[in-house]
Amino acid sequence: MSDRIVNPDYVAEPEKMNVKKGLEGAVVDTTTVSKVTPETNSLIYKGYPVQELAEQCRFEEVAYLLWNSELPTAAQLAAFEKEERQNRDISKANLEVIRLLPKKCHPMDSIRTGVSFLGSEDPRTWDKQSNANKALLMLAKIPTLIAADYRFKKGLDFIAPDPTLNMAENFFKMCFGKIPAPEVVKAFDVSLTLYAEHSFNASTFATRVIASTESDIYSATVGGIGALKGPLHGGANEQVMHMMLEINDPAKAEQWMLDALKNKRKVMGFGHRVYKYGDSRVPTMKKYAQKMADATGQQKWMQIYDALEKTMVSAKKIYPNLDFPAGPAYYMMGFEIDFFTPIFVMARTTGWSAHIIEQHQNNRIIRPLSEYNGATERHVRPLNERP
Ligand code: COA
């Protein structure tokens, strides 16, 4: 039965057709949200270099920028933060749903379910005018959902959000029951800004495709979470740490990489569809990963980092992407590995919302074409005459 589902005529030869496999190089729309310039390894959000935002602003300011096109004044930031802090609670029902999920399910499945539940609770689902407010609700509640799952998976009690704390501090408190040293909070906050937005990447494009059908912002965000989960996209930050743990010894890293390349293994945390000479976000995140190594005395991961990078660059001229420094940084902050991609969700929900709102403001349904390479036309025979 199941082998008949596979089309025996299928031949994957896109290069012989007019197909841009993976939409490589295809420009599918305009955007005012961010711009990646691979030639200069640069990334701007609403005109501002991401490195400046990461160093000089808190993540909340960056969220405000992505949604309002300008950095906030002190008064605007205070009002924005007040609203975010007041909306962090999730319903008892949503908390119970997270608690009842199988303990072994991946946290990305939990957060996908939690955001879907948020959508089902909001009576304004179809109302696009309230999308900015819904984006803010997701920004406020997604960290609570992730932290609840973190605690439940460890058999611990839920810790309610603390409105006296900023987003980064509050997330640590909800996960660990305490706030770490300021340099750890800063490194985490920097990672959120670096992860916030990146033009038409796979998950953002997925959210725009869903929004283009006039579907709602929650449904589009759920789709984005599904796309981000994959190891070729957001899931890479978890795989990087699994790889580093597998290597475990800086002296073995070079040979590990050479063996991986010999075996044509895809090495997680390296390569990028757009950047070919390095990822604009990596130097900043590497600096903060190094600070985590200095603070915790775990220099081993940065030594493995350097050895892998050196070997990959000299062998293949393929450079690390943001997931490469983010993985060990989150590990040294104390997070369980399978929560690295949910943290990415917490950040990227800002970029996704900005794109969903932009798509709705000037919408045309996204509906590309495909080249058919299946069986030629044929006709149905009665059941008893089929071969
Ligand atoms: N490890 C080993 N080889 C890699 C590689 C990696 N991480 N990334 C790219 N390459 C190789 C490809 O195998 C290909 O080699 P070939 O020409 O001999 O076949 C070449 O570099 C070009 O790469 P390509 O597959 O065209 O890149 P892509 O644009 O289709 O894919 C990624 C981009 C990001 C999906 C890909 O680099 C990858 O899988 N990286 C690992 C996962 C990851 O870190 N994802 C997070 C991205 S931010």
Short mmCIF file of N, CA and C in Angstrom, two decimals, residues 20 83 190 322 380:
data_model
loop_
_atom_site.label_atom_id
_atom_site.label_comp_id
_atom_site.label_asym_id
_atom_site.label_seq_id
_atom_site.Cartn_x
_atom_site.Cartn_y
_atom_site.Cartn_z
N LYS A 20 14.22 27.54 -9.73
CA LYS A 20 15.21 28.01 -8.75
C LYS A 20 14.99 27.17 -7.51
N GLU A 83 2.92 47.78 29.15
CA GLU A 83 1.90 46.93 28.52
C GLU A 83 2.41 45.49 28.39
N VAL A 190 21.31 40.26 24.19
CA VAL A 190 21.98 40.47 22.90
C VAL A 190 21.52 39.38 21.91
N LEU A 322 24.82 32.44 12.86
CA LEU A 322 24.51 32.86 14.23
C LEU A 322 24.30 31.68 15.19
N VAL A 380 -8.26 6.66 -16.46
CA VAL A 380 -8.62 5.71 -15.40
C VAL A 380 -9.26 4.47 -16.01
#
